[in-house]
PDB file of C-alpha atoms in Angstrom:
ATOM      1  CA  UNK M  63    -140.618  54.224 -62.365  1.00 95.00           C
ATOM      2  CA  UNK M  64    -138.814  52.513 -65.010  1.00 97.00           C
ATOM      3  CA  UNK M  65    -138.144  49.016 -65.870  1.00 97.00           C
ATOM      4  CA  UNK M  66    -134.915  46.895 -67.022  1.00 97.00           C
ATOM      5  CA  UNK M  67    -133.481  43.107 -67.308  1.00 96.00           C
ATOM      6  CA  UNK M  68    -130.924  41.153 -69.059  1.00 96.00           C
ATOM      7  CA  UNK M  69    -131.085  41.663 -72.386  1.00 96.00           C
ATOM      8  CA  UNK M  70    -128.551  40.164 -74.783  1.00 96.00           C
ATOM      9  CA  UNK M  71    -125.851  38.335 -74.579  1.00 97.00           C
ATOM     10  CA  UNK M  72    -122.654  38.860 -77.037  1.00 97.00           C
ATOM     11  CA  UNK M  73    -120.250  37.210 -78.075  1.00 97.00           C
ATOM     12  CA  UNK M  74    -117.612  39.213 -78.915  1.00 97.00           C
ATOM     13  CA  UNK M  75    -115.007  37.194 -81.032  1.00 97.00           C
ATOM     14  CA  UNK M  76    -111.733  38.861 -81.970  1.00 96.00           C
ATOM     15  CA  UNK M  77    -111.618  37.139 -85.383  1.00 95.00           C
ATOM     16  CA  UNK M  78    -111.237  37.960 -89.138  1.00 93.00           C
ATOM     17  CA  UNK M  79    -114.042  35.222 -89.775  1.00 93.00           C
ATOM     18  CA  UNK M  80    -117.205  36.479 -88.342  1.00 93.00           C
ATOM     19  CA  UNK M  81    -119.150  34.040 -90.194  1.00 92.00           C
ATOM     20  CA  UNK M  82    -117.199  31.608 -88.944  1.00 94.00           C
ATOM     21  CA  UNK M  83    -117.769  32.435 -86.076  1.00 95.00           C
ATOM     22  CA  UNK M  84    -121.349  32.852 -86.395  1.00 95.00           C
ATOM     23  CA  UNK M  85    -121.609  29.109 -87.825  1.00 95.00           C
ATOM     24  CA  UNK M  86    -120.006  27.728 -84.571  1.00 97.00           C
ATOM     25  CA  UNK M  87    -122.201  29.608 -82.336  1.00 97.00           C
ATOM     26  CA  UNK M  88    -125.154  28.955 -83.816  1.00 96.00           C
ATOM     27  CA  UNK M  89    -124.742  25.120 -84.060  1.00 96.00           C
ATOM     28  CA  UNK M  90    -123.444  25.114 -80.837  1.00 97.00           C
ATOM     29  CA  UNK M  91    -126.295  26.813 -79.247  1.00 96.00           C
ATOM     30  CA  UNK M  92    -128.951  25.109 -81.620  1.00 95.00           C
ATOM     31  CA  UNK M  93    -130.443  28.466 -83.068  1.00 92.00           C
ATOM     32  CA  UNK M  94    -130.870  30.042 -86.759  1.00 89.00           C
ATOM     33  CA  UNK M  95    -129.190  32.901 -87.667  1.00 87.00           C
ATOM     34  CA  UNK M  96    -130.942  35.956 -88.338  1.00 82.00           C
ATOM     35  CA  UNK M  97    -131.187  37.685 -91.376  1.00 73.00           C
ATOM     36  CA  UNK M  98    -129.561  41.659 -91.682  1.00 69.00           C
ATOM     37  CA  UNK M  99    -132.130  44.203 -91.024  1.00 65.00           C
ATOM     38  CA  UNK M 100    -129.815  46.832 -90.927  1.00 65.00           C
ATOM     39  CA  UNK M 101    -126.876  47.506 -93.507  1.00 58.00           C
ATOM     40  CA  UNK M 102    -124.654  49.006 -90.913  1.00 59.00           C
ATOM     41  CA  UNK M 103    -124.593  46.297 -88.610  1.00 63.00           C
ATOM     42  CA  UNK M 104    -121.620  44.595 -90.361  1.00 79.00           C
ATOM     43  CA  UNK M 105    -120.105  43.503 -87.397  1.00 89.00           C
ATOM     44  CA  UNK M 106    -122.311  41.450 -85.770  1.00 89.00           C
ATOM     45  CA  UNK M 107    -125.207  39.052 -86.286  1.00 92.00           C
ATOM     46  CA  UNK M 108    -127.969  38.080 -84.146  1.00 92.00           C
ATOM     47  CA  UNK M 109    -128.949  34.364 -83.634  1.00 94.00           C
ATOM     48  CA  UNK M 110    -132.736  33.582 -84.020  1.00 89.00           C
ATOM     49  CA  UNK M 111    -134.024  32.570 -80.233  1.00 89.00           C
ATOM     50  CA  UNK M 112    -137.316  31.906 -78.746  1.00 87.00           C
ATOM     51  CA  UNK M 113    -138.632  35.363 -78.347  1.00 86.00           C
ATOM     52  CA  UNK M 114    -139.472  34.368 -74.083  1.00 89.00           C
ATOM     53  CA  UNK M 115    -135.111  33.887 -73.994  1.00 92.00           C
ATOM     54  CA  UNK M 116    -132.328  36.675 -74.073  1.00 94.00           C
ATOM     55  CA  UNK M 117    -131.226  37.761 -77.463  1.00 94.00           C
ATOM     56  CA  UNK M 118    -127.630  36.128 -78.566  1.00 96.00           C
ATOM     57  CA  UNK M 119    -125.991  37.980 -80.901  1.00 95.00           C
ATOM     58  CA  UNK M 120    -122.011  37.092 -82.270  1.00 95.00           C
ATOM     59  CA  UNK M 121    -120.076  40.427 -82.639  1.00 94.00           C
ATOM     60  CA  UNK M 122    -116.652  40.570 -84.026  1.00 95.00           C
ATOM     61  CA  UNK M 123    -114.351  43.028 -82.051  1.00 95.00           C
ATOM     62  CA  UNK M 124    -110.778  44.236 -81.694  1.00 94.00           C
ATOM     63  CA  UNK M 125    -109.940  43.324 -77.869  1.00 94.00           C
ATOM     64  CA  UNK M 126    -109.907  39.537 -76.745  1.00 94.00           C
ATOM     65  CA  UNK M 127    -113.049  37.221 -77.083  1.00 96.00           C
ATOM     66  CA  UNK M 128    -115.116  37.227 -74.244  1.00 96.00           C
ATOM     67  CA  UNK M 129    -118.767  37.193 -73.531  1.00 97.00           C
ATOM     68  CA  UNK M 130    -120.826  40.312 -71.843  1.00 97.00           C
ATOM     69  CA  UNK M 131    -124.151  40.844 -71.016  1.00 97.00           C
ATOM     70  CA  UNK M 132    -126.507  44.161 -72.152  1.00 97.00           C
ATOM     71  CA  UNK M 133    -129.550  44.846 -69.758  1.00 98.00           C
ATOM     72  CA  UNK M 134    -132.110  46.710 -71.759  1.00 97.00           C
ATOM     73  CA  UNK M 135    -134.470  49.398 -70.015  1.00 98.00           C
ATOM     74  CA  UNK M 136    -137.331  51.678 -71.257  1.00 97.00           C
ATOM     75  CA  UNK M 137    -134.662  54.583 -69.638  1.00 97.00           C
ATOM     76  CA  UNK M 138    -131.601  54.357 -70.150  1.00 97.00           C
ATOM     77  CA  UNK M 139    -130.218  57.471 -68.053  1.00 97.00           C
ATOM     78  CA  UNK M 140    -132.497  56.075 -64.839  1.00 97.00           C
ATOM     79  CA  UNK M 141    -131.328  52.556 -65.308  1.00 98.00           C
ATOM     80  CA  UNK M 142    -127.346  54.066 -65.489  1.00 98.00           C
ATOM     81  CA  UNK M 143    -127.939  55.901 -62.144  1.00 97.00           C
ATOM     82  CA  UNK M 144    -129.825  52.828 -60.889  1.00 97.00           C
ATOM     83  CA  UNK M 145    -126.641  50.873 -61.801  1.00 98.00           C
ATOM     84  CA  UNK M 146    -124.322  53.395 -60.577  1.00 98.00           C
ATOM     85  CA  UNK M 147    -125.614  53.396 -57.138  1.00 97.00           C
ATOM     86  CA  UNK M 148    -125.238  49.650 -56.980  1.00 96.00           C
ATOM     87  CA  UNK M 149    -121.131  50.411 -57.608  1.00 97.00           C
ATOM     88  CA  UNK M 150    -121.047  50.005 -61.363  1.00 98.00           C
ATOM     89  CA  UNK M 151    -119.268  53.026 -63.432  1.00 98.00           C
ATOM     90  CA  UNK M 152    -119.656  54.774 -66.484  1.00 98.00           C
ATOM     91  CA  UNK M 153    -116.952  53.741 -69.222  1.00 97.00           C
ATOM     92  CA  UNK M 154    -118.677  55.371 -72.432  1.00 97.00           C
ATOM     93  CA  UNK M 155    -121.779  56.459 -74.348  1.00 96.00           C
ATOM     94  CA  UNK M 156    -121.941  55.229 -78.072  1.00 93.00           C
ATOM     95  CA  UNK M 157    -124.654  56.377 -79.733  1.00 92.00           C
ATOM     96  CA  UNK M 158    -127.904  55.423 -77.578  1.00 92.00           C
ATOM     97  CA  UNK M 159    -126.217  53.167 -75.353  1.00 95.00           C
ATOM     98  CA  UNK M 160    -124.112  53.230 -72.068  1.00 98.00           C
ATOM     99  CA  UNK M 161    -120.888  50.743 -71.870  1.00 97.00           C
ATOM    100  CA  UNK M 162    -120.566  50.697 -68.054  1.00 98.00           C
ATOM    101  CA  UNK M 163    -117.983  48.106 -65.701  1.00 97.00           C
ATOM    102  CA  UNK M 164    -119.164  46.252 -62.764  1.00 97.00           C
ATOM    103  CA  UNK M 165    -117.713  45.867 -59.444  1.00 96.00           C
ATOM    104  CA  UNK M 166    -116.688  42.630 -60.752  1.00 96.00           C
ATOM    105  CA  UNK M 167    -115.012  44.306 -63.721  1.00 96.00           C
ATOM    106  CA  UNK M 168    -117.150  42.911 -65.907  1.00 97.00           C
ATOM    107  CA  UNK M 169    -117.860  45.506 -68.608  1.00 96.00           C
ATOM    108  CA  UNK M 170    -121.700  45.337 -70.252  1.00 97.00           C
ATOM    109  CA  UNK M 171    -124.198  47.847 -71.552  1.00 97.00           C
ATOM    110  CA  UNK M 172    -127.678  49.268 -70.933  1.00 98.00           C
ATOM    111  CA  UNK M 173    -129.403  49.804 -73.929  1.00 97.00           C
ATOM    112  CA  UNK M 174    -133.030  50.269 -75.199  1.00 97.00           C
ATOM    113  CA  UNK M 175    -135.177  47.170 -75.059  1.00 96.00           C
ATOM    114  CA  UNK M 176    -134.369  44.378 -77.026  1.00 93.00           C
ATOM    115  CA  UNK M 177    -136.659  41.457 -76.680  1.00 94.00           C
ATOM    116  CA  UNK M 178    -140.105  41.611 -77.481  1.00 92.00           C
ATOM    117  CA  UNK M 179    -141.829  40.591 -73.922  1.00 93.00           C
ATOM    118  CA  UNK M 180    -140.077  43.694 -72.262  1.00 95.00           C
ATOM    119  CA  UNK M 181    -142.998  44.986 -71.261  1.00 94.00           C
ATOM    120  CA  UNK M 182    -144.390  41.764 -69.030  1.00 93.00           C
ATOM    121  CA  UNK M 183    -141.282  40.453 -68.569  1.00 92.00           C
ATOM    122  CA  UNK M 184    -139.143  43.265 -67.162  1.00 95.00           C
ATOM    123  CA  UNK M 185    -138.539  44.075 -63.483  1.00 95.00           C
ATOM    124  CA  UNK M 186    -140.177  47.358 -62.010  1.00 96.00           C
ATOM    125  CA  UNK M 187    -137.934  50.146 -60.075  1.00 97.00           C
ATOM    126  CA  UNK M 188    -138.835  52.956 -58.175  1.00 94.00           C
ATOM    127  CA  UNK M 189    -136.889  55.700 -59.779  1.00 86.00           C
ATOM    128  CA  UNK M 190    -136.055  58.336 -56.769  1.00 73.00           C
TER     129      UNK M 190
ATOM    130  CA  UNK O 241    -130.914  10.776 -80.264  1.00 95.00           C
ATOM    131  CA  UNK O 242    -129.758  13.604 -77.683  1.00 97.00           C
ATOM    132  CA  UNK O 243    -130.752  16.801 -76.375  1.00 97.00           C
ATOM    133  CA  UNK O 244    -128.966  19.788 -75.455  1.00 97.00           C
ATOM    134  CA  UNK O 245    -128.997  23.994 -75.051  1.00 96.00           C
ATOM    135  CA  UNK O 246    -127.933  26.980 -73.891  1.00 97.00           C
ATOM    136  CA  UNK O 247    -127.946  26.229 -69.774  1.00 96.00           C
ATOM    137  CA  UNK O 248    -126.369  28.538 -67.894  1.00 96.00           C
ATOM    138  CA  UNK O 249    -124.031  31.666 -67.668  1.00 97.00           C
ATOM    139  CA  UNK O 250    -122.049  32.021 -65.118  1.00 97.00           C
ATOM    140  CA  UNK O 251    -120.552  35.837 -64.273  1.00 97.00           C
ATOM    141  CA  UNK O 252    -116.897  34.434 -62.815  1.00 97.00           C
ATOM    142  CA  UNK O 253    -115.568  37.130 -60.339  1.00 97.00           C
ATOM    143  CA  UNK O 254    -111.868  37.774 -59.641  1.00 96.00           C
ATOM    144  CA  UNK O 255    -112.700  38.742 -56.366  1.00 95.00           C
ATOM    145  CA  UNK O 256    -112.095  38.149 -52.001  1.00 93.00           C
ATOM    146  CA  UNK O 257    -115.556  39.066 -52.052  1.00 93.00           C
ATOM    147  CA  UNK O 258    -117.924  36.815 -54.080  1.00 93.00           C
ATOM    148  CA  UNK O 259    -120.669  38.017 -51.858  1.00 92.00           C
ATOM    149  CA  UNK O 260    -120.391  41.581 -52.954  1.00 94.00           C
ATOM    150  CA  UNK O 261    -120.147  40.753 -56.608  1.00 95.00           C
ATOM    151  CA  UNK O 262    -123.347  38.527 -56.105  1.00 95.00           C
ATOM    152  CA  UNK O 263    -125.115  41.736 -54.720  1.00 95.00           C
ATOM    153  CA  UNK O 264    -124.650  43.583 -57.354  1.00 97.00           C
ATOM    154  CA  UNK O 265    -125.378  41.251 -59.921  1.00 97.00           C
ATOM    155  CA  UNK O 266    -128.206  40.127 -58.309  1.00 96.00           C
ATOM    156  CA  UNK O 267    -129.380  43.418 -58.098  1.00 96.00           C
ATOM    157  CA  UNK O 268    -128.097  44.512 -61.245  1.00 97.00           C
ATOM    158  CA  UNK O 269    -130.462  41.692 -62.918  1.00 96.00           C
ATOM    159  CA  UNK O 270    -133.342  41.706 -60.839  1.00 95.00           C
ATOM    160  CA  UNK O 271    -132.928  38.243 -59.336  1.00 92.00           C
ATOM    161  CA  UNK O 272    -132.876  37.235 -55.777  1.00 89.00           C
ATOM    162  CA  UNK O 273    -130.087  34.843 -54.513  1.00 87.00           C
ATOM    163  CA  UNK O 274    -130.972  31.177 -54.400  1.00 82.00           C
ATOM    164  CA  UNK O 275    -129.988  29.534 -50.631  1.00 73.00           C
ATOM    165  CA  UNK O 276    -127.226  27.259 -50.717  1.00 69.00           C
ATOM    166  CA  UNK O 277    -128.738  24.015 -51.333  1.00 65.00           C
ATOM    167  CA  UNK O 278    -125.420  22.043 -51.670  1.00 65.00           C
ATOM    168  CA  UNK O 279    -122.413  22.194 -49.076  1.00 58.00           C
ATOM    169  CA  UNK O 280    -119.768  22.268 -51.409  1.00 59.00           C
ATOM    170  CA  UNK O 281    -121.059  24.362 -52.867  1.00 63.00           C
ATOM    171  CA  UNK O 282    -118.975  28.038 -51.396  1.00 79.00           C
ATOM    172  CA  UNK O 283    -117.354  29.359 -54.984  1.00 89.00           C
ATOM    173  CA  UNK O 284    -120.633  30.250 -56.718  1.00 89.00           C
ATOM    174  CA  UNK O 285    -123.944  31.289 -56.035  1.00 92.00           C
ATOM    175  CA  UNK O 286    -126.910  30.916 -57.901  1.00 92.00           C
ATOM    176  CA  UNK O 287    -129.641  33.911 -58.653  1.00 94.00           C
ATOM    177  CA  UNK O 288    -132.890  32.980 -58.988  1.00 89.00           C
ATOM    178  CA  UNK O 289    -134.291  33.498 -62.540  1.00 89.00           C
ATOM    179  CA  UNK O 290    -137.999  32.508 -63.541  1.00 87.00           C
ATOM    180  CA  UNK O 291    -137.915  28.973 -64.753  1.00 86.00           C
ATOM    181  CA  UNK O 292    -137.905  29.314 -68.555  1.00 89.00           C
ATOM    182  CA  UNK O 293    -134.889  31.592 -68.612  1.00 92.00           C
ATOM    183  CA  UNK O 294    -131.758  30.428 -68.996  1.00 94.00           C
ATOM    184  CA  UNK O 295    -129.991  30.008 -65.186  1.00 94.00           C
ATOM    185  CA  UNK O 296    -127.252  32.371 -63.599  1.00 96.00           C
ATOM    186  CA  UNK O 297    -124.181  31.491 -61.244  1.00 95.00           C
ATOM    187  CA  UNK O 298    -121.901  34.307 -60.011  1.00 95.00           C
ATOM    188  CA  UNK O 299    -118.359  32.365 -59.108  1.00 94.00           C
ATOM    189  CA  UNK O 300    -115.444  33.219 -57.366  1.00 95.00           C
ATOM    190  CA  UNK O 301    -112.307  32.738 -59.843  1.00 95.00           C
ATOM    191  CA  UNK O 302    -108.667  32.698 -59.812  1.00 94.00           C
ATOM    192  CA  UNK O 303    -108.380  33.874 -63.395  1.00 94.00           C
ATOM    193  CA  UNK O 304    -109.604  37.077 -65.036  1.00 94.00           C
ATOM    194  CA  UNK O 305    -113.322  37.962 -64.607  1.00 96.00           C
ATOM    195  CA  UNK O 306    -115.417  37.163 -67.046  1.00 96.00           C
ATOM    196  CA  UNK O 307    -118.680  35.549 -68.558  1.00 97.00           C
ATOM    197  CA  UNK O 308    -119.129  31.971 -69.812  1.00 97.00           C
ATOM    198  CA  UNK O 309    -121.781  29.756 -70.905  1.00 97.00           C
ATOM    199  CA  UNK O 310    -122.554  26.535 -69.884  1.00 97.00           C
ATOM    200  CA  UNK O 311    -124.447  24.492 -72.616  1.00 98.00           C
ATOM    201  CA  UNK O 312    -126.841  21.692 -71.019  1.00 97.00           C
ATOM    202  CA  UNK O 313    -127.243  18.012 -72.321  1.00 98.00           C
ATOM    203  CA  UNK O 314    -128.923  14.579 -71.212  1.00 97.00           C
ATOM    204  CA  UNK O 315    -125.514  13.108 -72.445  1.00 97.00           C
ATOM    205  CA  UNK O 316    -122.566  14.954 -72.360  1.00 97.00           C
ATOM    206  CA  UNK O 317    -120.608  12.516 -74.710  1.00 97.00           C
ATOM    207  CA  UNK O 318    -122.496  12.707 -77.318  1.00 97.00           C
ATOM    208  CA  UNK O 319    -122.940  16.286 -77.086  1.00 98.00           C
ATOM    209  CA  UNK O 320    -118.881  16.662 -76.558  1.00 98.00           C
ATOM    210  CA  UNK O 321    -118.716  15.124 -79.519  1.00 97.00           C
ATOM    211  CA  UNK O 322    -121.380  17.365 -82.318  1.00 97.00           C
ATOM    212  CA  UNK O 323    -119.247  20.204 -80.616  1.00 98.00           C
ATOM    213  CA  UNK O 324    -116.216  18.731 -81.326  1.00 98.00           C
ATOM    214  CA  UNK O 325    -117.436  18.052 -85.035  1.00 97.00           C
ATOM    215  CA  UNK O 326    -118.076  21.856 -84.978  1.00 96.00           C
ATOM    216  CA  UNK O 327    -114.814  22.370 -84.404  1.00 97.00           C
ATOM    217  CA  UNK O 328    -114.792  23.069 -80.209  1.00 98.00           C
ATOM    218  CA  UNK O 329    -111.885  21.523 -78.708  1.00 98.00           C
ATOM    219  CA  UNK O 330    -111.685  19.749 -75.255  1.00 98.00           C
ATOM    220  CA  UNK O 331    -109.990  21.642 -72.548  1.00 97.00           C
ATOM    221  CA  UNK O 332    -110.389  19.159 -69.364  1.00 97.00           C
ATOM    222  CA  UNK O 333    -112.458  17.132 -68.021  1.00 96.00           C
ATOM    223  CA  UNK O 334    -114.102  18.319 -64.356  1.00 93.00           C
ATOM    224  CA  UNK O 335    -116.242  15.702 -62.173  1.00 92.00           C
ATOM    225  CA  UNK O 336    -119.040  15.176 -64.891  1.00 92.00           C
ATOM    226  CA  UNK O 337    -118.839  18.154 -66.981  1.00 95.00           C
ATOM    227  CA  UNK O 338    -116.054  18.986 -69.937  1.00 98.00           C
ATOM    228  CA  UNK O 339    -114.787  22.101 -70.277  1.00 97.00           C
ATOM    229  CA  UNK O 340    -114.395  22.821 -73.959  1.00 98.00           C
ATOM    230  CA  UNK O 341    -113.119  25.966 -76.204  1.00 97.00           C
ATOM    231  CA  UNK O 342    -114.973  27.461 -79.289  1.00 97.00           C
ATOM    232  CA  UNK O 343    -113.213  28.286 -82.125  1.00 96.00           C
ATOM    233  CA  UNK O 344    -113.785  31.740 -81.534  1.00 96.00           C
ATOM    234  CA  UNK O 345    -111.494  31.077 -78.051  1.00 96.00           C
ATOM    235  CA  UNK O 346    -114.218  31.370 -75.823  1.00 97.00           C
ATOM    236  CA  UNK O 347    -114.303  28.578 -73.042  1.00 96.00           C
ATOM    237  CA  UNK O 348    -117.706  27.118 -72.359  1.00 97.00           C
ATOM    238  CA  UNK O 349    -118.415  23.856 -70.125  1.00 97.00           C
ATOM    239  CA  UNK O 350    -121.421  21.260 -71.424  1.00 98.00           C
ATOM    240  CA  UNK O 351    -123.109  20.172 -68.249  1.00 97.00           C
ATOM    241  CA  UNK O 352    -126.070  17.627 -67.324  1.00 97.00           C
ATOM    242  CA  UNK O 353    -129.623  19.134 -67.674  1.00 96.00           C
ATOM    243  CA  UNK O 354    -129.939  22.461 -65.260  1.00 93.00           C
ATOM    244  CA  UNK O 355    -133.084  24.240 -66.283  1.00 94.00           C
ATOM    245  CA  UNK O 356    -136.372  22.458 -65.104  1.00 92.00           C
ATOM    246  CA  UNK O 357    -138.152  22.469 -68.486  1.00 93.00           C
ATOM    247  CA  UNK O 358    -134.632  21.135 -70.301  1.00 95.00           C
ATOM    248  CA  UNK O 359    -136.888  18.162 -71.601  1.00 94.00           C
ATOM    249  CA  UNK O 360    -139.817  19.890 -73.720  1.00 93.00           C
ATOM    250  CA  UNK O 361    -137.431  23.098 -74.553  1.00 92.00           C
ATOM    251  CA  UNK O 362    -133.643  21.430 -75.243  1.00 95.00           C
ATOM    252  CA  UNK O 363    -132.761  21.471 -79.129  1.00 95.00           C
ATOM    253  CA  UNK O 364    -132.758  17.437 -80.455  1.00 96.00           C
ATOM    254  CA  UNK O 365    -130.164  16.265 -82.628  1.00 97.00           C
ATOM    255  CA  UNK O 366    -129.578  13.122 -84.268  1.00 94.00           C
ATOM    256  CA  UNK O 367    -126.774  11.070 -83.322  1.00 86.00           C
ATOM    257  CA  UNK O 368    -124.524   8.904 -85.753  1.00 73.00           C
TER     258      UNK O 368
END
């Protein structure tokens, strides 16, 4: 048994401005911006939400802007080959996470739990 | 005096088959498909998501997959407006909605009210 949802969304912004960037979002979408926790995490910044509502977070990157969505799970290797059987394939592991590619060629990640009502909040699988 | 937030995101397919891509995602998430409640309705389907969390459309495109937001208002000039004071740009104007861009590139639509408790959680912001 494990358990997984939607996570975070992030908005990946190919820019040389992430604060910028970060100033738009978080205006736009009516939330505080969070303050660093962790000194690597240069490239991206998370926006303060409700803690019931997906994370947002405002990433710079390298490829176009777009928008993808993380699902976090309590196991990540059972949630992959949960998401694998549904059609969805591997594209890379970076450190703890999976970057995989839906059907739809949508590319987002499963990663470890990210909002702090996982636990109630998150839906149940049978794991084979 | 208007209200407005983070409504919707809509996973827009590239695809013949917007009923396999809603499978997976709907699967993929955890959420059942909503029935068809409008006619018109047969480029996007909406999954069902508990009511405090933000709603999710999988669409049928003719442009490159990917993910947008959709931010909700109970008036979509004014709201047009603090974005475009934020430095969002209008892209076109569809039945009642406006399709805008961010500065960051991303498109995004502002849309009337979507999620059922839009009136006690929407962000409030003073109008000039």
């Amino acid at each position: 048994m494990h358990k997984s949802r939607l996570g975070t969304l992030i908005i990946d912004c190919l820019t040389d401005d992430l604060q910028r960037e970060v100033a738009f979002w978080s205006a736009a979408l009516g939330c505080t911006e969070q303050p660093y926790d962790e000194p690597e995490s240069q490239n991206y910044i998370k926006l303060q939400t409700d803690s019931t509502q997906p994370t947002i977070e405002v990433q710079k990157v390298d490829h176009p802007s777009r928008v993808h969505l993380d699902i976090e799970t309590d196991n990540i290797q059972a949630e992959v080959e949960r998401l694998e059987k549904l059609g969805a394939k591997k594209v890379a592991k970076v450190r703890d996470w999976w970057v995989m590619e839906a059907p739809s060629g949508h590319r987002f990640c499963v990663v470890r739990p990210q909002r702090p009502d996982f636990e109630e909040g998150a839906n149940v699988w049978d794991d084979d």
